[in-house]
Backbone as a ProteinNet text record, in pm:
[ID]
protein_1_A
[PRIMARY]
QVQLVESGGGLVQPGGSLRLSCAASGFSLDYYAIGWFRQAPGKGREGVACISSSERVTSYTDSGKGRFTISRDNAKNTVYLQMNNLKPEDTAVYYCAAEPETAERIIMCALGSGQYDYWGQGTQVTVSS
[TERTIARY]
1289.5	1243.7	1061.6	1053.2	995.8	827.6	753.3	624.7	449.9	375.9	248.1	147.7	96.7	-67.5	-150	-206.4	-403.4	-463.6	-541.9	-688.5	-839.5	-925.3	-1024.9	-1174.2	-1119.3	-1138.5	-1308.8	-1354.8	-1495.6	-1602.8	-1724.5	-1862.9	-1956.2	-2022	-2075.3	-2242.6	-2349.6	-2437.4	-2456.1	-2500.3	-2452.9	-2553.7	-2459.2	-2542.1	-2423.9	-2381.8	-2322.6	-2142.8	-2058.3	-1934.6	-1820.8	-1693	-1539	-1483	-1392.6	-1286.2	-1132.6	-1064.1	-966.4	-801.7	-735.4	-642.7	-498.8	-380.7	-221.6	-137.9	-152	7.6	145.1	225.1	384.9	488.3	561.7	660.3	839.4	912.6	1030.8	1083.5	964.4	1022.6	915.7	901.6	870.6	752.8	613.4	529.2	537.6	581.8	573.3	580.2	748.7	782.8	790.6	618.4	565.1	432.9	457.7	262.4	172.7	105	11.5	-160.3	-135.6	-257.3	-352.4	-453	-543	-618.1	-535.4	-565.6	-722.5	-788.5	-859.5	-869.6	-872.6	-896.4	-1012.2	-1116.9	-1229.8	-1241.4	-1188.8	-1259	-1274.8	-1147.9	-1150.8	-1130.9	-1093.8	-1061.6	-931.4	-915.9	-760.3	-723.1	-646.2	-613.4	-671.9	-731.1	-812.3	-754.9	-726.4	-713.5	-830	-808.2	-902.3	-870.8	-835.5	-795.5	-622.8	-544.9	-435.3	-421.4	-306.7	-258.9	-111.7	-85.5	23.7	142.5	217.7	340.7	348.5	332.5	324.2	237.3	208.7	82	-50.5	-76.7	-172.8	-249.8	-251.9	-297.5	-422.4	-558.7	-633.6	-647.6	-654.2	-709.2	-773	-934.5	-1016.5	-1033.5	-1099.3	-1141.5	-1302.2	-1367.9	-1458.6	-1569.9	-1466.2	-1545.2	-1636.9	-1499.7	-1552.2	-1516.7	-1555.9	-1557.1	-1678.1	-1722.2	-1795.3	-1883	-1788	-1818.5	-1697.1	-1562.7	-1450.5	-1363.7	-1283.2	-1230.4	-1074.3	-986.7	-824.8	-764.9	-721.6	-645.1	-524.1	-408.9	-290.5	-315.5	-247.8	-177.3	-85.4	52.6	169.5	245	195.8	250	220.5	96.6	35.1	137	171.4	201.9	164.3	24.5	-84.6	-158.2	-212	-308	-430.4	-545.2	-720.9	-761	-834.3	-933	-1076.5	-1207.4	-1331	-1360.6	-1468.2	-1586.2	-1724.5	-1800.5	-1944.1	-2033.7	-2168.5	-2200.8	-2157.6	-2158.6	-2072.4	-2171.1	-2131.2	-2244.1	-2204.9	-2180.8	-2182.3	-2090.2	-2100.2	-1910.3	-1825.7	-1842.2	-1742.5	-1571	-1700.1	-1640.7	-1475.4	-1454.7	-1306.1	-1136.1	-1040.1	-964.2	-911.9	-846.1	-844.9	-685.9	-561.8	-408.8	-388.5	-324.2	-214.2	-99.9	2.5	86.8	191.6	270.1	358.9	486.7	449.2	550.5	649.3	751.3	907.7	860.9	911.1	842.4	941	885.3	1003.3	885.3	976.1	907.2	783.1	745.6	594.6	508	605.3	405.9	427.2	493.8	504.7	369.7	298	204.2	110.3	159.1	-16	16.9	-87.8	-15.8	-60.4	-75.6	-81.3	-125.6	-230.3	-263.6	-231.2	-291.3	-189.4	-91.6	-16.4	121.9	230.6	224.8	306.7	384.7	479	535.9	578.4	495.2	488.4	610.4	647.9	741.2	718.6	648.8	591.4	405	370.9	254.6	174.6	73.7	80	11.9	-54.7	-104.9	-247.8	-329.1	-455.2	-592.6	-662.5	-796.8	-889.5	-955.5	-1104.3	-1240.3	-1300.2	-1409.6	-1498.6	-1602.8	-1708.8	-1873	-1888.6	-2122.2	-2187.4	-2263.3	-2325.9	-2453.8	-2588.2	-2685.2	-2721.2
-715.5	-626.8	-529.2	-462.6	-376.1	-399.9	-426.1	-428.5	-367.5	-349.1	-323.6	-351.6	-498.4	-532.4	-512.1	-434.2	-414.9	-572.8	-572.2	-619.9	-667.1	-723.2	-758.8	-622.1	-542.3	-474.5	-533.6	-504.7	-581.9	-448.8	-551.7	-506.7	-510	-413.3	-411	-311.7	-351.4	-268.5	-182.8	-57.2	103.3	-20.3	18.5	37.6	-107.7	-186.5	-328.7	-305.9	-394.8	-384.6	-455.3	-351.9	-514.6	-428.7	-555.7	-556	-517.3	-410.8	-374.3	-433.3	-493.4	-565.3	-469.4	-473.7	-431.7	-467.7	-636.2	-687.5	-618.9	-633.3	-569.2	-646.3	-677.8	-762	-717.3	-782.9	-699	-526.6	-583.5	-482.5	-499.3	-428.7	-494.7	-287.2	-367.6	-282.1	-206.2	-264.5	-224.8	-72.9	-41.2	90.5	221.6	195.8	255.4	332.2	418.5	477.9	424.1	393.2	400.7	471.7	473.8	543.5	516.7	498.7	473.5	568.2	571.2	692.5	605.7	741.2	672.7	772.8	734.4	793.8	762.2	854.6	834.5	871.2	807.7	836.4	991.6	1050.8	1188.1	1295.1	1225.7	1296.9	1285	1384.7	1352.5	1284.2	1242.6	1120.8	1245.1	1138.9	1178.5	1077.9	1169.1	1039.3	1031.6	920.3	776.5	856	716.7	683.6	676.7	714.9	626.8	592.9	568.9	469.9	488.5	541	574.4	426.6	438.3	337.8	269.4	311	228.8	268.3	411.7	384.7	396.3	341.3	262.7	452.8	540.5	657.4	670.8	686.8	690	799.5	843.4	975.7	934.5	1003.9	976.3	1103.3	1150.6	1214.4	1224.7	1359.4	1301	1194.3	1170.7	1127.7	959.8	921.7	742.4	805.4	933.4	898.3	846.3	752.2	688	569.8	530.2	421.5	339.1	364.1	341.7	300.2	189.9	168.3	105.9	187.2	140.9	25.4	-47.9	-122.6	-153.2	-197.9	-286.2	-415.3	-535.2	-628	-673.9	-650.8	-642.1	-777	-873.8	-1043	-1083.5	-1056.5	-1050	-951.4	-872.6	-764.8	-675.7	-656.6	-602.6	-502.9	-468.2	-272.9	-340.7	-278.2	-296.7	-247.1	-214.9	-95.1	-155.1	-157.6	-236.5	-83.4	-152.2	-18.9	-63.2	31.3	-11.2	66.7	53.3	97.7	201.2	151.6	230.7	268.9	379.3	418.4	463.9	496.6	485	591	688.7	804.5	734	619.6	567.4	499.8	477.9	384.3	440	402.7	435.8	311.8	355	280.5	265.9	227.2	234	193.1	292.3	271.2	276.8	179.7	226	229.2	308.9	391.1	324.2	333.4	337.1	502.6	504.6	653.6	641.5	605.1	571.4	677.2	581.9	623.6	733.2	797.4	915	917.1	1058.4	1050.3	1074.5	1177.8	1198.2	1124.2	1029.8	936.7	815.8	822.8	760.3	811.4	911.2	909.9	970.4	992	1082	1061.1	1009.8	989.8	1162.1	1138.4	1298.5	1226.2	1245.1	1234.7	1370.8	1454.4	1607.3	1638.2	1601.3	1631.1	1507.7	1400.5	1291.5	1271	1180	1175.1	977.6	937.6	830.1	788.2	688.8	595.9	507.6	454.5	323.8	275.2	302.5	293	116.2	85.3	-35.5	15.3	-94.2	-81.3	-62.1	-77	-54.6	-182.5	-149	-229.7	-116.8	-199.5	-126.8	-171.6	-64.3	-82.9	-53.7	-126.2	-38	-69.2	50.4	68	74.1	30.2	24.4	-59.7	-16.7	-109.5	-209
879.6	763.3	831.4	818.2	913.5	809.2	888.6	803.8	927.7	889.2	906.3	836.2	905.3	791.6	853.7	815.8	793.3	792.6	856.6	859.5	923.9	895.7	959.9	896.9	785.5	676.1	583.9	484.4	453.6	439.8	435.6	370	484	549.2	666.2	689.5	674.2	668	779.4	778.9	869.5	1018.3	1126.4	1245.7	1267.8	1174.1	1247.7	1329.9	1322.6	1423.2	1308.8	1329.9	1168	1366.6	1331.5	1410.2	1342.5	1360.9	1279.8	1313.7	1238.7	1373.8	1259.6	1371.4	1296.8	1369	1257.1	1322.9	1254.4	1382.8	1287.1	1300.3	1222.2	1189.8	1176.2	1192.8	1180.6	1291.9	1389.3	1517.2	1588.8	1726	1844.4	1864.8	1835.5	1888.1	2066	2078.1	2241.3	2274	2201.4	2263.8	2109.4	2052	1952.3	1958.3	2008.6	1994.9	1787.3	1839.4	1716	1702.3	1622.4	1514.4	1404.5	1408.9	1340.3	1215.5	1064	1029.4	948.2	818.6	750.6	618.1	485.1	379.1	267.8	287.9	160.5	31	-47.4	-164.4	-221.2	-281.7	-256.6	-172	-66.4	103.9	137.6	133.7	268.3	409.5	406.1	571.7	672.2	722.7	901.9	976.5	1064.1	1190.4	1277.1	1275.9	1377.8	1517.4	1588.7	1716.5	1702.1	1906.2	1856.8	2010.5	2067.8	2182.3	2185.7	2264.6	2308.3	2374.6	2364.2	2419	2544.9	2633.5	2771.1	2842.6	2848.5	2957.5	2850.4	2745.4	2664.6	2672.4	2705.7	2691.5	2548.3	2548.5	2422.4	2352.4	2265.5	2187	2069.5	2011	1942.4	1889	1739.5	1717.1	1680.3	1663.9	1679.6	1639	1461	1419.9	1494	1565.6	1611.2	1704.4	1793.6	1957.5	2024.8	2084.3	2132	2024.1	1960.7	1898	1840.2	1850.3	1833.2	1910.4	1960	2086.3	2017.2	2036	2052.4	2125.6	2105.1	2247.5	2183.6	2218.7	2185.9	2264.4	2196.9	2281.6	2216.1	2318.1	2285.2	2294.9	2368.4	2328.7	2194.9	2134.3	1976.9	1893.8	1960.2	1875.4	1737.5	1835.7	1684.6	1818.6	1756.9	1760.6	1732.6	1830.1	1749.8	1721.5	1590	1641.2	1577.6	1755.2	1726.2	1701.4	1622.6	1520.5	1554.3	1614.9	1654.6	1567.8	1561.2	1509.6	1364.5	1318	1138.4	1100.4	1020.2	937.5	770.8	704.9	603.4	516.7	599.5	638.7	676.4	702.7	771.4	659	571.2	430	391.4	416.4	368.2	403.6	324.1	339.6	477.4	575.8	746.4	769.3	733.2	805.9	931.4	967.1	1078.8	1097	1147.2	1179.3	1315.4	1268.4	1408	1449.8	1565.6	1565	1682.2	1709.3	1768.1	1981.6	2051.9	2233.9	2209.5	2301.3	2320.5	2486.7	2587.7	2686.6	2643.1	2553.4	2537.7	2523.9	2378.1	2351	2424.2	2565.5	2663.9	2731.9	2754.5	2806.8	2728.2	2585.8	2551.7	2396.2	2240.7	2134.7	2047.7	1938.1	1864.2	1714.6	1691.2	1526.8	1434.6	1493.2	1394.5	1429.8	1569.1	1512	1490.4	1501.1	1498.8	1439.8	1430.6	1369.6	1314.6	1221.4	1196.8	1127.9	1191.6	1034.6	997.3	1015.1	931.3	915.9	809.8	781.7	713.2	706.4	631.2	614.9	507.7	352.8	325.2	407.7	397.1	398.8	490.4	494.5	456.3	323.6	316.4	428.1	454.4	462.2	424.1	432.2	329.9	417.2	427.8	527.9	460.3	391.9	234.6	322.5	290.9	294.5	172.9
[MASK]
+++++++++++++++++++++++++++++++++++++++++++++++++++++++++++++++++++++++++++++++++++++++++++++++++++++++++++++++++++++++++++++++++

């Protein structure tokens, strides 16, 4: 049974930090690029960050650049999103997704053009004072 499960969301004050986790079961993340996406109420899905499968090359959209860090721990079959200096506009449901490895996905990941096969259920992040 293929599953991705996000955790680590919650309520945090502006300027605070959260670390989101994306744990895989039923398959190994070693051979997948991983993306983090978010969706705020009334908004469309927005790419946040991604990491390639082997070379671990990362990419960030402007919204999280300089504040967010994506990483992977293959031994734990888990990908993380460290979010620092959170802002109210970061409030959203955050999803992780996995894209099968290709020659391209070894050395780069994609948020706009990626073909992600598996998605988690999402974890809520609320940034409010």
